[in-house]
Amino acid sequence: MVDDPNGKDLNNPEYWKEKGNEFFKLKNYEESINCYIAAIKINKNFAPAWNNLSLALRKIGKDKESQDCLNHYNKLIAKSSVKNSNRGIQKSSFLSFFSNAISPLFKKDSNSQFKPATDVQKTITPPHPKIEITFNFGAPDIDTGDIQKLKFAGLGETLKIGNYKIIDPITYWSDETSGDASCINLRLPIGREVFEDRRALPYYPQYSQISPEQRANYLAWLSKGKQTEVYSPGYLFIYFYGLERRIIVDKKDQDIIIPEIRRLLSIYSSENSVNAYFQSLLSYIVGSSLDISEQKLRESFPDLMFLTDESLIIALAWFYENKKAISWDIAFSIGRKLSQNYKPYLLKNIQEEFKTLFKKKYSNLFPNGILLSCPETPYKFEYRTASPTLINYRYQDKYQTRSNSQIFLPNPLGEPHQFENIVKIFDECIESLLPFSRKINKTNGEITVESFCALPDELKDSIQHPDKGKWDHLFEAHKKDNFSLIPAGEICTLLNIEKREILTKKQSNMLTLTGQDIGYQVIPDPKLSGKPYRWADIIGLFPYEKKRTPLTNNFYAAALIFDLAYSVALSDAPVTNDEMKHLNQKIFTDFVDLTEFERDCLICFQEIRKYRPEPFDKQASRLKEHLTLDQRITVSNFLIEIAFFDNVLTSDEQKALKKAFSALDIDSITSDTLIAQELSARDQEKPVIIQKGVKIRKGEPIPQPVSNIPTIVIDSEKLIQTRRNTEEVQKVLVLVFNDQDSEIESLNINPSCPNADVEEQETRINTELTPLSETAISKLEARYYPILSEILKINQMTFDEFDALVRNFGCMPQATLQEINTWSDEEFGDFLLEENNGTIIVNHQDILQ
Amino acid sequence: MGKIKARERDAIIQSLAAGVVPRIGLQHIQVDRKDEITAILTDLDRVSNKAASIRFIIGKYGSGKSFFLNLTRTLALEKKFVVVTADITQNVRLAGSNGKAQALYSELIHNLGVRAKPEGGALSSVIEKWISDIDYRLKQQGKGQNEIVQAIHQELQPLQDFVSGYDFSLVISRYYEGVISADEKLKSSALRWLAGDYTSKLEARQDLGVRSIISDEDFYDYLKLWAQFARMAGYAGIIVFIDELGIISHGLNSPQARDANYDMLLRIVNDCLQGNVSSIGFFFAGTDDFLNDTKRGIASNEALSRRLAKNTFKIAGIKDFSGPVISIENLSIEDNYILLCNIRNVFASGDEEKYLILDKGIEDFLNYCAKTLGSEFYQTPGEMVRKFVSLLSILEQNPHLNYKGILYPDNVQKEAINAGKKSDIPVVQSQTDDDLRSLRL
């Protein structure tokens, strides 16, 4: 027994497993591997250590070794559950396993006991910086004897097992016990077909290990042509193991197996594991024989656009080996693999458009495809067998540098720069199709006008515009020669543009672009005229012959020159046919090279101008930017020629010429010289009459100033009525204002003063004292008589004097003022006393008058 | 119509030239409105018969509401009423906090007018009239001052039955004390209190010995007291004139503030229509929006709008004044014509021989105004009247001038030039509209 410092039993595998687990948790996988191996050394059948070892190996990337350990663990578990643990892996084989594979990690002590290289209790630093473990289990299940027992039934053969008759079985069979997973052992019992769960079969199923009922299910599937539904993908794999063995071990029947796998893939492609393994086998087949024909290649990979990474490498290797330029479809796969922008979901709904666009672009850029180059370093392709009986096969030849399932291939992907253009095209396609994709997502895949507009131009030719029928109908309805002149409003109605006098720039551009998309050149182009269409404009449609042929700058130049010349010709009188003919002859022949199509378009343009002649404007000045001085002088000469065509130069023509010269940036000296030259040239032929003077335009007559007629009308009847009413009202008012019989008098009668009248009489004023009549005085209360007498003697007094005066007579100033004024107002129509800024003014005169 | 008093003539001309409604002599320029005036006179008679009355004068801008209100006021003065007037503003309201209603009361009392003092400021006159009557009478009976003071209390006994009547009568007697003791401070304190100018109860108590002051809540009660006092002092009653009610509806943005004012109006309307008050009449003036706006006007207050609702049987063209609302229509062209004729008459002091302009001239002037004033001409006669008064003033001061020369100086000159001779009509040089306006009478 070896004890550690803590007194633990170091010969207990459980201890080493726990230690390994501790290291595993600390992510120190290398040390944990050492511990698990120590545990296995102590007890080779200690299954948990095998399992954990497998996990730890996987963590450090030793997948193969990990798988081997796992398989071993599975076997241990299986054996321990069926029989005693001494059956299965022989001790000798394990000893050899350790001696060959694990021993480098361990030191042997004198007791031949294995100890870990490091005392894991003291340090967790692994003794070896790099662990290299090579498992070599040998091939215990595959020996020649086994192989000899296997018989292969290929195409054209028939197997009859029990009640099942299998035509073209393409599988192994045997009437003896055989180690192959797919081999149909005729001796094994067959049960009845049963309904099964998807997970009824375990991983790595074997014909010999499944239940009789499952065998019945398998045989039934085989007998039905291997195309019906299977309960579990495990059945497919049992069959596939046979195909795999045929290719890898027997290396036969490739021609049969490739189509068979493709057939199975077409039926059962929904199974991911089936897809992966089957495709991988196909890749292996092609990769191991790159000299196959292209047809075979395409047969193996019918969809070259959607190759898996593995298949792509194989396909590229084939193209390289056979020195063939890659076609657009494989370039598409390359784009998918290398593009950073590619997301499968992005263009899911528009794959066809994507393919078409890519194909067009690729074909345009690389009409002969791309020949591949390849780095020296080969690509190591290793086929991982699916069959549990073939797992060890690839390791059987342990001294070979190249295993049977491993192939080395030329790897053009190792030089990615040669695919840069492909990736660029691919990315362009994505970018230009994204707007279309978004639009079409909204309409559930239906192509509407909007989504069509979003299509890249390259695709517009290949997809029919949804409104094409309507445009064609409109074109036919207004057809004139080989073009149509259509009111803009009618086209706008097709485009659902709301009626407005002048379209917006955007609407005008949309009209032109839609026309081009449908297959018509729209004339005039708002880009040329710089003016948006008006609703009432006449628009020309000229159909493209085959595909869209955009108008060149020549056409625009010709149209501008025509506009200039036409406005000069039109300035004096309507353009005559001769003039037009001359004009066209010059433009078509002397000035610019126009294609047949452009020539037709220009005729269409001229027709439109006949309907609505437009004076040239700023756009004409574009000519001066693009033409040289010589060219401009040529054009100027042409304009002069047009102006002199009828041998009369009117003042309007002069104006038009001047304007045109200004647009062409020809200074007055040059222009005068040109005119003089033209005149001198003409002198000999026919004299030119130059009309001078300014034409007086008649103005609008100025209306006479409006006379001062009454703007209001007085209704005499109404006036009489109003006057009458007013008089009546005034009478009423006069009655009120001159009411001498005070109705209120009665209110003044104070019940507490029954002798008031008597007293009044006693204090009657001496009228001699005042110039007022007795009748008038009598209306005033008697107590105010003396005050009144005093007041009438003076013209004015201060309020204090008045106050003192009033108090002398036992009265109060405000009351007195009020009483006297009320009295005088009633009697004489005005106030006697006027209070003004502390002064009392006595209005003698008013009262006396 | 007879001759016009000089005082009235000057008052009318000055007021019209300044663009305001004259306070006196309105009868001389009043045009039509026969039915309305009859209705008003009936109201005044009703109040003088110890009843109450309420009227809402409603009309559009420029229709002559204020003019009509002033006419009514003049009529009331003539009928020996005490009149109080005020205009509603943002800070002078029927109901409100922070002294806004009290401000209305103060405004009313400061503008208190009687026949002998129509322009207002007659508060002391009204009090003295009553006091002096008693004083004179009792002195005649040989009573001493103390007895007179007691008698004043005695006389004011009926007022004490009213809300706040005791303090009111106390302050009146304080005024008398001030008069007999020649205590000006006491007199003015009493007048201040009665005019609602006290804002502090403490101050009022120190000055007058009263425990309360006139506040936002009780100003209406004091108006009722004034009605009774005016009656006792020998007047026919009190008439309250409140203009610019449109401020309440369209000047107050708070619905609560508007509702509070409408509630006050409702209280007054109820009291007047139900006969709870006597010898008091209310005349309110406002725009038709104030009456009809269902969101902000009286129409938004259901109770009030029901009381002011028009007669449902009212037929177009036939007037009905049984309800409290008098609708004033804008003056027609013919009305304007008569108005100008009346003004001409006032200028001539009622003497036809002194007319400064003939009928044709008035017609021309109307045309001139229609052209120069535009829409305002048809809305309100104010500006036209101002111009006319200015024109007549010029003509009066320059008898040698022709009105055409003033109205159309350019035309006259042109005509003269066309005629090839110098115009014998003197022309006012470059007499612009503004010049015309700025002429002093």
PDB file of C-alpha atoms in Angstrom, chain A residues 542-742:
ATOM      1  CA  PHE A 542     -40.538  54.038 -77.395  1.00  0.00           C
ATOM      2  CA  PRO A 543     -40.280  50.280 -76.905  1.00  0.00           C
ATOM      3  CA  TYR A 544     -36.873  48.670 -76.495  1.00  0.00           C
ATOM      4  CA  GLU A 545     -36.235  46.058 -79.094  1.00  0.00           C
ATOM      5  CA  LYS A 546     -34.921  43.280 -76.951  1.00  0.00           C
ATOM      6  CA  LYS A 547     -33.377  44.496 -73.814  1.00  0.00           C
ATOM      7  CA  ARG A 548     -32.984  47.850 -72.263  1.00  0.00           C
ATOM      8  CA  THR A 549     -30.612  50.065 -74.153  1.00  0.00           C
ATOM      9  CA  PRO A 550     -30.081  53.275 -72.275  1.00  0.00           C
ATOM     10  CA  LEU A 551     -29.765  56.445 -74.286  1.00  0.00           C
ATOM     11  CA  THR A 552     -26.255  57.780 -74.557  1.00  0.00           C
ATOM     12  CA  ASN A 553     -25.089  61.321 -74.056  1.00  0.00           C
ATOM     13  CA  ASN A 554     -25.146  61.696 -77.841  1.00  0.00           C
ATOM     14  CA  PHE A 555     -28.875  61.574 -77.778  1.00  0.00           C
ATOM     15  CA  TYR A 556     -29.074  64.188 -75.043  1.00  0.00           C
ATOM     16  CA  ALA A 557     -26.699  66.451 -76.957  1.00  0.00           C
ATOM     17  CA  ALA A 558     -28.733  66.032 -80.130  1.00  0.00           C
ATOM     18  CA  ALA A 559     -31.938  66.783 -78.235  1.00  0.00           C
ATOM     19  CA  LEU A 560     -30.437  69.945 -76.761  1.00  0.00           C
ATOM     20  CA  ILE A 561     -29.169  71.152 -80.113  1.00  0.00           C
ATOM     21  CA  PHE A 562     -32.551  70.399 -81.589  1.00  0.00           C
ATOM     22  CA  ASP A 563     -34.226  72.450 -78.857  1.00  0.00           C
ATOM     23  CA  LEU A 564     -31.940  75.377 -79.590  1.00  0.00           C
ATOM     24  CA  ALA A 565     -32.437  75.196 -83.310  1.00  0.00           C
ATOM     25  CA  TYR A 566     -36.157  74.592 -83.055  1.00  0.00           C
ATOM     26  CA  SER A 567     -36.660  77.616 -80.827  1.00  0.00           C
ATOM     27  CA  VAL A 568     -34.710  79.759 -83.325  1.00  0.00           C
ATOM     28  CA  ALA A 569     -36.738  78.378 -86.197  1.00  0.00           C
ATOM     29  CA  LEU A 570     -39.950  78.894 -84.332  1.00  0.00           C
ATOM     30  CA  SER A 571     -39.188  82.458 -83.277  1.00  0.00           C
ATOM     31  CA  ASP A 572     -40.394  84.108 -86.486  1.00  0.00           C
ATOM     32  CA  ALA A 573     -43.112  81.804 -87.762  1.00  0.00           C
ATOM     33  CA  PRO A 574     -44.269  78.167 -87.543  1.00  0.00           C
ATOM     34  CA  VAL A 575     -41.547  75.782 -88.676  1.00  0.00           C
ATOM     35  CA  THR A 576     -42.010  74.698 -92.256  1.00  0.00           C
ATOM     36  CA  ASN A 577     -41.412  71.174 -93.472  1.00  0.00           C
ATOM     37  CA  ASP A 578     -38.353  72.300 -95.401  1.00  0.00           C
ATOM     38  CA  GLU A 579     -36.927  73.922 -92.360  1.00  0.00           C
ATOM     39  CA  MET A 580     -37.551  70.783 -90.338  1.00  0.00           C
ATOM     40  CA  LYS A 581     -35.999  68.629 -92.969  1.00  0.00           C
ATOM     41  CA  HIS A 582     -32.920  70.782 -93.092  1.00  0.00           C
ATOM     42  CA  LEU A 583     -32.706  70.823 -89.347  1.00  0.00           C
ATOM     43  CA  ASN A 584     -32.930  67.053 -89.071  1.00  0.00           C
ATOM     44  CA  GLN A 585     -30.449  66.467 -91.817  1.00  0.00           C
ATOM     45  CA  LYS A 586     -27.876  68.522 -90.006  1.00  0.00           C
ATOM     46  CA  ILE A 587     -28.475  66.981 -86.645  1.00  0.00           C
ATOM     47  CA  PHE A 588     -28.653  63.397 -87.829  1.00  0.00           C
ATOM     48  CA  THR A 589     -25.815  63.483 -90.240  1.00  0.00           C
ATOM     49  CA  ASP A 590     -23.422  66.248 -89.342  1.00  0.00           C
ATOM     50  CA  PHE A 591     -23.443  66.520 -85.620  1.00  0.00           C
ATOM     51  CA  VAL A 592     -23.701  63.468 -83.533  1.00  0.00           C
ATOM     52  CA  ASP A 593     -23.485  59.765 -84.103  1.00  0.00           C
ATOM     53  CA  LEU A 594     -26.786  58.341 -83.104  1.00  0.00           C
ATOM     54  CA  THR A 595     -27.776  54.718 -83.040  1.00  0.00           C
ATOM     55  CA  GLU A 596     -30.831  53.642 -84.897  1.00  0.00           C
ATOM     56  CA  PHE A 597     -32.720  53.494 -81.646  1.00  0.00           C
ATOM     57  CA  GLU A 598     -31.599  56.959 -80.593  1.00  0.00           C
ATOM     58  CA  ARG A 599     -32.522  58.320 -83.978  1.00  0.00           C
ATOM     59  CA  ASP A 600     -36.031  56.959 -83.567  1.00  0.00           C
ATOM     60  CA  CYS A 601     -36.183  58.374 -80.078  1.00  0.00           C
ATOM     61  CA  LEU A 602     -35.145  61.783 -81.377  1.00  0.00           C
ATOM     62  CA  ILE A 603     -37.932  61.686 -83.933  1.00  0.00           C
ATOM     63  CA  CYS A 604     -40.308  60.895 -81.123  1.00  0.00           C
ATOM     64  CA  PHE A 605     -38.820  63.805 -79.174  1.00  0.00           C
ATOM     65  CA  GLN A 606     -39.403  66.140 -82.104  1.00  0.00           C
ATOM     66  CA  GLU A 607     -42.999  65.033 -82.331  1.00  0.00           C
ATOM     67  CA  ILE A 608     -43.481  65.904 -78.680  1.00  0.00           C
ATOM     68  CA  ARG A 609     -41.948  69.331 -79.224  1.00  0.00           C
ATOM     69  CA  LYS A 610     -44.408  69.931 -82.022  1.00  0.00           C
ATOM     70  CA  TYR A 611     -47.204  69.461 -79.531  1.00  0.00           C
ATOM     71  CA  ARG A 612     -45.634  71.601 -76.866  1.00  0.00           C
ATOM     72  CA  PRO A 613     -42.665  73.638 -77.997  1.00  0.00           C
ATOM     73  CA  GLU A 614     -40.557  74.611 -75.027  1.00  0.00           C
ATOM     74  CA  PRO A 615     -37.975  77.345 -75.048  1.00  0.00           C
ATOM     75  CA  PHE A 616     -34.552  76.066 -74.158  1.00  0.00           C
ATOM     76  CA  ASP A 617     -33.479  77.091 -70.765  1.00  0.00           C
ATOM     77  CA  LYS A 618     -30.685  76.488 -68.342  1.00  0.00           C
ATOM     78  CA  GLN A 619     -30.304  72.935 -69.523  1.00  0.00           C
ATOM     79  CA  ALA A 620     -29.087  74.245 -72.837  1.00  0.00           C
ATOM     80  CA  SER A 621     -26.177  75.827 -71.074  1.00  0.00           C
ATOM     81  CA  ARG A 622     -25.025  72.289 -70.330  1.00  0.00           C
ATOM     82  CA  LEU A 623     -23.880  72.266 -73.921  1.00  0.00           C
ATOM     83  CA  LYS A 624     -21.307  74.912 -73.233  1.00  0.00           C
ATOM     84  CA  GLU A 625     -19.872  72.816 -70.435  1.00  0.00           C
ATOM     85  CA  HIS A 626     -19.489  69.735 -72.553  1.00  0.00           C
ATOM     86  CA  LEU A 627     -18.672  71.168 -75.967  1.00  0.00           C
ATOM     87  CA  THR A 628     -15.422  72.728 -77.017  1.00  0.00           C
ATOM     88  CA  LEU A 629     -15.373  76.219 -78.470  1.00  0.00           C
ATOM     89  CA  ASP A 630     -15.034  74.830 -81.990  1.00  0.00           C
ATOM     90  CA  GLN A 631     -18.012  72.607 -81.462  1.00  0.00           C
ATOM     91  CA  ARG A 632     -20.000  75.494 -80.084  1.00  0.00           C
ATOM     92  CA  ILE A 633     -19.119  77.638 -83.061  1.00  0.00           C
ATOM     93  CA  THR A 634     -20.285  74.844 -85.326  1.00  0.00           C
ATOM     94  CA  VAL A 635     -23.556  74.721 -83.483  1.00  0.00           C
ATOM     95  CA  SER A 636     -23.806  78.523 -83.675  1.00  0.00           C
ATOM     96  CA  ASN A 637     -23.282  78.421 -87.406  1.00  0.00           C
ATOM     97  CA  PHE A 638     -25.997  75.863 -87.636  1.00  0.00           C
ATOM     98  CA  LEU A 639     -28.337  78.100 -85.680  1.00  0.00           C
ATOM     99  CA  ILE A 640     -27.536  81.058 -87.933  1.00  0.00           C
ATOM    100  CA  GLU A 641     -28.216  78.864 -90.908  1.00  0.00           C
ATOM    101  CA  ILE A 642     -31.594  77.969 -89.495  1.00  0.00           C
ATOM    102  CA  ALA A 643     -32.354  81.624 -88.808  1.00  0.00           C
ATOM    103  CA  PHE A 644     -31.383  82.615 -92.357  1.00  0.00           C
ATOM    104  CA  PHE A 645     -33.219  79.706 -93.875  1.00  0.00           C
ATOM    105  CA  ASP A 646     -36.015  81.859 -95.262  1.00  0.00           C
ATOM    106  CA  ASN A 647     -33.525  84.649 -96.124  1.00  0.00           C
ATOM    107  CA  VAL A 648     -35.187  86.951 -93.636  1.00  0.00           C
ATOM    108  CA  LEU A 649     -33.724  87.705 -90.239  1.00  0.00           C
ATOM    109  CA  THR A 650     -36.516  89.061 -88.108  1.00  0.00           C
ATOM    110  CA  SER A 651     -36.011  90.842 -84.813  1.00  0.00           C
ATOM    111  CA  ASP A 652     -37.475  87.844 -82.977  1.00  0.00           C
ATOM    112  CA  GLU A 653     -34.993  85.578 -84.679  1.00  0.00           C
ATOM    113  CA  GLN A 654     -32.219  87.918 -83.663  1.00  0.00           C
ATOM    114  CA  LYS A 655     -33.417  87.744 -80.096  1.00  0.00           C
ATOM    115  CA  ALA A 656     -33.626  83.970 -80.203  1.00  0.00           C
ATOM    116  CA  LEU A 657     -30.148  83.782 -81.696  1.00  0.00           C
ATOM    117  CA  LYS A 658     -28.796  86.089 -79.047  1.00  0.00           C
ATOM    118  CA  LYS A 659     -30.303  83.959 -76.360  1.00  0.00           C
ATOM    119  CA  ALA A 660     -28.905  80.815 -77.918  1.00  0.00           C
ATOM    120  CA  PHE A 661     -25.463  82.357 -78.227  1.00  0.00           C
ATOM    121  CA  SER A 662     -25.607  83.354 -74.634  1.00  0.00           C
ATOM    122  CA  ALA A 663     -26.506  79.798 -73.691  1.00  0.00           C
ATOM    123  CA  LEU A 664     -23.595  78.542 -75.747  1.00  0.00           C
ATOM    124  CA  ASP A 665     -21.298  81.115 -74.196  1.00  0.00           C
ATOM    125  CA  ILE A 666     -20.445  82.728 -77.538  1.00  0.00           C
ATOM    126  CA  ASP A 667     -19.488  86.348 -77.056  1.00  0.00           C
ATOM    127  CA  SER A 668     -21.067  89.086 -79.137  1.00  0.00           C
ATOM    128  CA  ILE A 669     -17.971  89.711 -81.256  1.00  0.00           C
ATOM    129  CA  THR A 670     -17.748  86.076 -82.267  1.00  0.00           C
ATOM    130  CA  SER A 671     -21.439  85.888 -82.928  1.00  0.00           C
ATOM    131  CA  ASP A 672     -21.410  89.062 -85.028  1.00  0.00           C
ATOM    132  CA  THR A 673     -18.484  87.692 -86.992  1.00  0.00           C
ATOM    133  CA  LEU A 674     -20.332  84.451 -87.568  1.00  0.00           C
ATOM    134  CA  ILE A 675     -23.396  86.286 -88.775  1.00  0.00           C
ATOM    135  CA  ALA A 676     -21.269  88.510 -91.008  1.00  0.00           C
ATOM    136  CA  GLN A 677     -19.582  85.454 -92.463  1.00  0.00           C
ATOM    137  CA  GLU A 678     -22.908  83.843 -93.132  1.00  0.00           C
ATOM    138  CA  LEU A 679     -24.178  87.039 -94.732  1.00  0.00           C
ATOM    139  CA  SER A 680     -21.142  87.397 -96.964  1.00  0.00           C
ATOM    140  CA  ALA A 681     -21.470  83.779 -97.993  1.00  0.00           C
ATOM    141  CA  ARG A 682     -25.090  84.338 -98.804  1.00  0.00           C
ATOM    142  CA  ASP A 683     -24.616  87.595-100.671  1.00  0.00           C
ATOM    143  CA  GLN A 684     -23.619  85.746-103.694  1.00  0.00           C
ATOM    144  CA  GLU A 685     -26.635  83.463-103.581  1.00  0.00           C
ATOM    145  CA  LYS A 686     -29.551  85.379-102.222  1.00  0.00           C
ATOM    146  CA  PRO A 687     -29.647  88.579-100.202  1.00  0.00           C
ATOM    147  CA  VAL A 688     -30.855  88.310 -96.592  1.00  0.00           C
ATOM    148  CA  ILE A 689     -33.318  90.862 -95.356  1.00  0.00           C
ATOM    149  CA  ILE A 690     -32.594  91.971 -91.843  1.00  0.00           C
ATOM    150  CA  GLN A 691     -35.585  93.446 -90.105  1.00  0.00           C
ATOM    151  CA  LYS A 692     -34.785  95.886 -87.403  1.00  0.00           C
ATOM    152  CA  GLY A 693     -36.721  97.809 -84.853  1.00  0.00           C
ATOM    153  CA  VAL A 694     -38.628  96.767 -81.844  1.00  0.00           C
ATOM    154  CA  LYS A 695     -42.062  95.443 -82.253  1.00  0.00           C
ATOM    155  CA  ILE A 696     -44.490  97.292 -80.054  1.00  0.00           C
ATOM    156  CA  ARG A 697     -46.623  95.002 -78.094  1.00  0.00           C
ATOM    157  CA  LYS A 698     -50.102  96.150 -77.381  1.00  0.00           C
ATOM    158  CA  GLY A 699     -50.711  96.575 -73.705  1.00  0.00           C
ATOM    159  CA  GLU A 700     -53.920  96.103 -71.830  1.00  0.00           C
ATOM    160  CA  PRO A 701     -56.204  99.142 -71.867  1.00  0.00           C
ATOM    161  CA  ILE A 702     -56.095 101.004 -68.584  1.00  0.00           C
ATOM    162  CA  PRO A 703     -59.608 101.441 -67.273  1.00  0.00           C
ATOM    163  CA  GLN A 704     -60.889 104.917 -66.580  1.00  0.00           C
ATOM    164  CA  PRO A 705     -60.785 105.951 -62.942  1.00  0.00           C
ATOM    165  CA  VAL A 706     -63.941 105.201 -61.114  1.00  0.00           C
ATOM    166  CA  SER A 707     -66.091 108.260 -60.788  1.00  0.00           C
ATOM    167  CA  ASN A 708     -67.338 109.416 -57.420  1.00  0.00           C
ATOM    168  CA  ILE A 709     -70.656 107.768 -57.750  1.00  0.00           C
ATOM    169  CA  PRO A 710     -72.359 107.256 -54.417  1.00  0.00           C
ATOM    170  CA  THR A 711     -71.557 103.891 -52.997  1.00  0.00           C
ATOM    171  CA  ILE A 712     -74.402 103.981 -50.574  1.00  0.00           C
ATOM    172  CA  VAL A 713     -78.054 104.154 -51.320  1.00  0.00           C
ATOM    173  CA  ILE A 714     -80.477 105.802 -48.958  1.00  0.00           C
ATOM    174  CA  ASP A 715     -83.859 104.230 -48.927  1.00  0.00           C
ATOM    175  CA  SER A 716     -86.169 107.227 -48.914  1.00  0.00           C
ATOM    176  CA  GLU A 717     -89.158 105.323 -47.552  1.00  0.00           C
ATOM    177  CA  LYS A 718     -87.129 103.950 -44.744  1.00  0.00           C
ATOM    178  CA  LEU A 719     -85.677 107.375 -44.157  1.00  0.00           C
ATOM    179  CA  ILE A 720     -89.101 108.889 -43.815  1.00  0.00           C
ATOM    180  CA  GLN A 721     -90.106 106.170 -41.396  1.00  0.00           C
ATOM    181  CA  THR A 722     -86.965 106.633 -39.330  1.00  0.00           C
ATOM    182  CA  ARG A 723     -87.407 110.370 -39.295  1.00  0.00           C
ATOM    183  CA  ARG A 724     -90.954 109.944 -38.124  1.00  0.00           C
ATOM    184  CA  ASN A 725     -89.959 107.547 -35.384  1.00  0.00           C
ATOM    185  CA  THR A 726     -87.133 109.825 -34.313  1.00  0.00           C
ATOM    186  CA  GLU A 727     -89.485 112.730 -34.033  1.00  0.00           C
ATOM    187  CA  GLU A 728     -91.842 110.658 -31.944  1.00  0.00           C
ATOM    188  CA  VAL A 729     -88.996 109.570 -29.719  1.00  0.00           C
ATOM    189  CA  GLN A 730     -87.850 113.100 -29.312  1.00  0.00           C
ATOM    190  CA  LYS A 731     -91.326 114.117 -28.337  1.00  0.00           C
ATOM    191  CA  VAL A 732     -91.360 111.465 -25.687  1.00  0.00           C
ATOM    192  CA  LEU A 733     -87.944 112.547 -24.491  1.00  0.00           C
ATOM    193  CA  VAL A 734     -88.893 116.175 -24.477  1.00  0.00           C
ATOM    194  CA  LEU A 735     -91.834 115.245 -22.376  1.00  0.00           C
ATOM    195  CA  VAL A 736     -89.538 113.592 -19.911  1.00  0.00           C
ATOM    196  CA  PHE A 737     -87.000 116.347 -19.865  1.00  0.00           C
ATOM    197  CA  ASN A 738     -89.513 119.141 -19.684  1.00  0.00           C
ATOM    198  CA  ASP A 739     -91.796 117.458 -17.259  1.00  0.00           C
ATOM    199  CA  GLN A 740     -92.718 120.371 -15.004  1.00  0.00           C
ATOM    200  CA  ASP A 741     -95.049 118.425 -12.830  1.00  0.00           C
ATOM    201  CA  SER A 742     -92.673 116.535 -10.759  1.00  0.00           C
TER     202      SER A 742
END
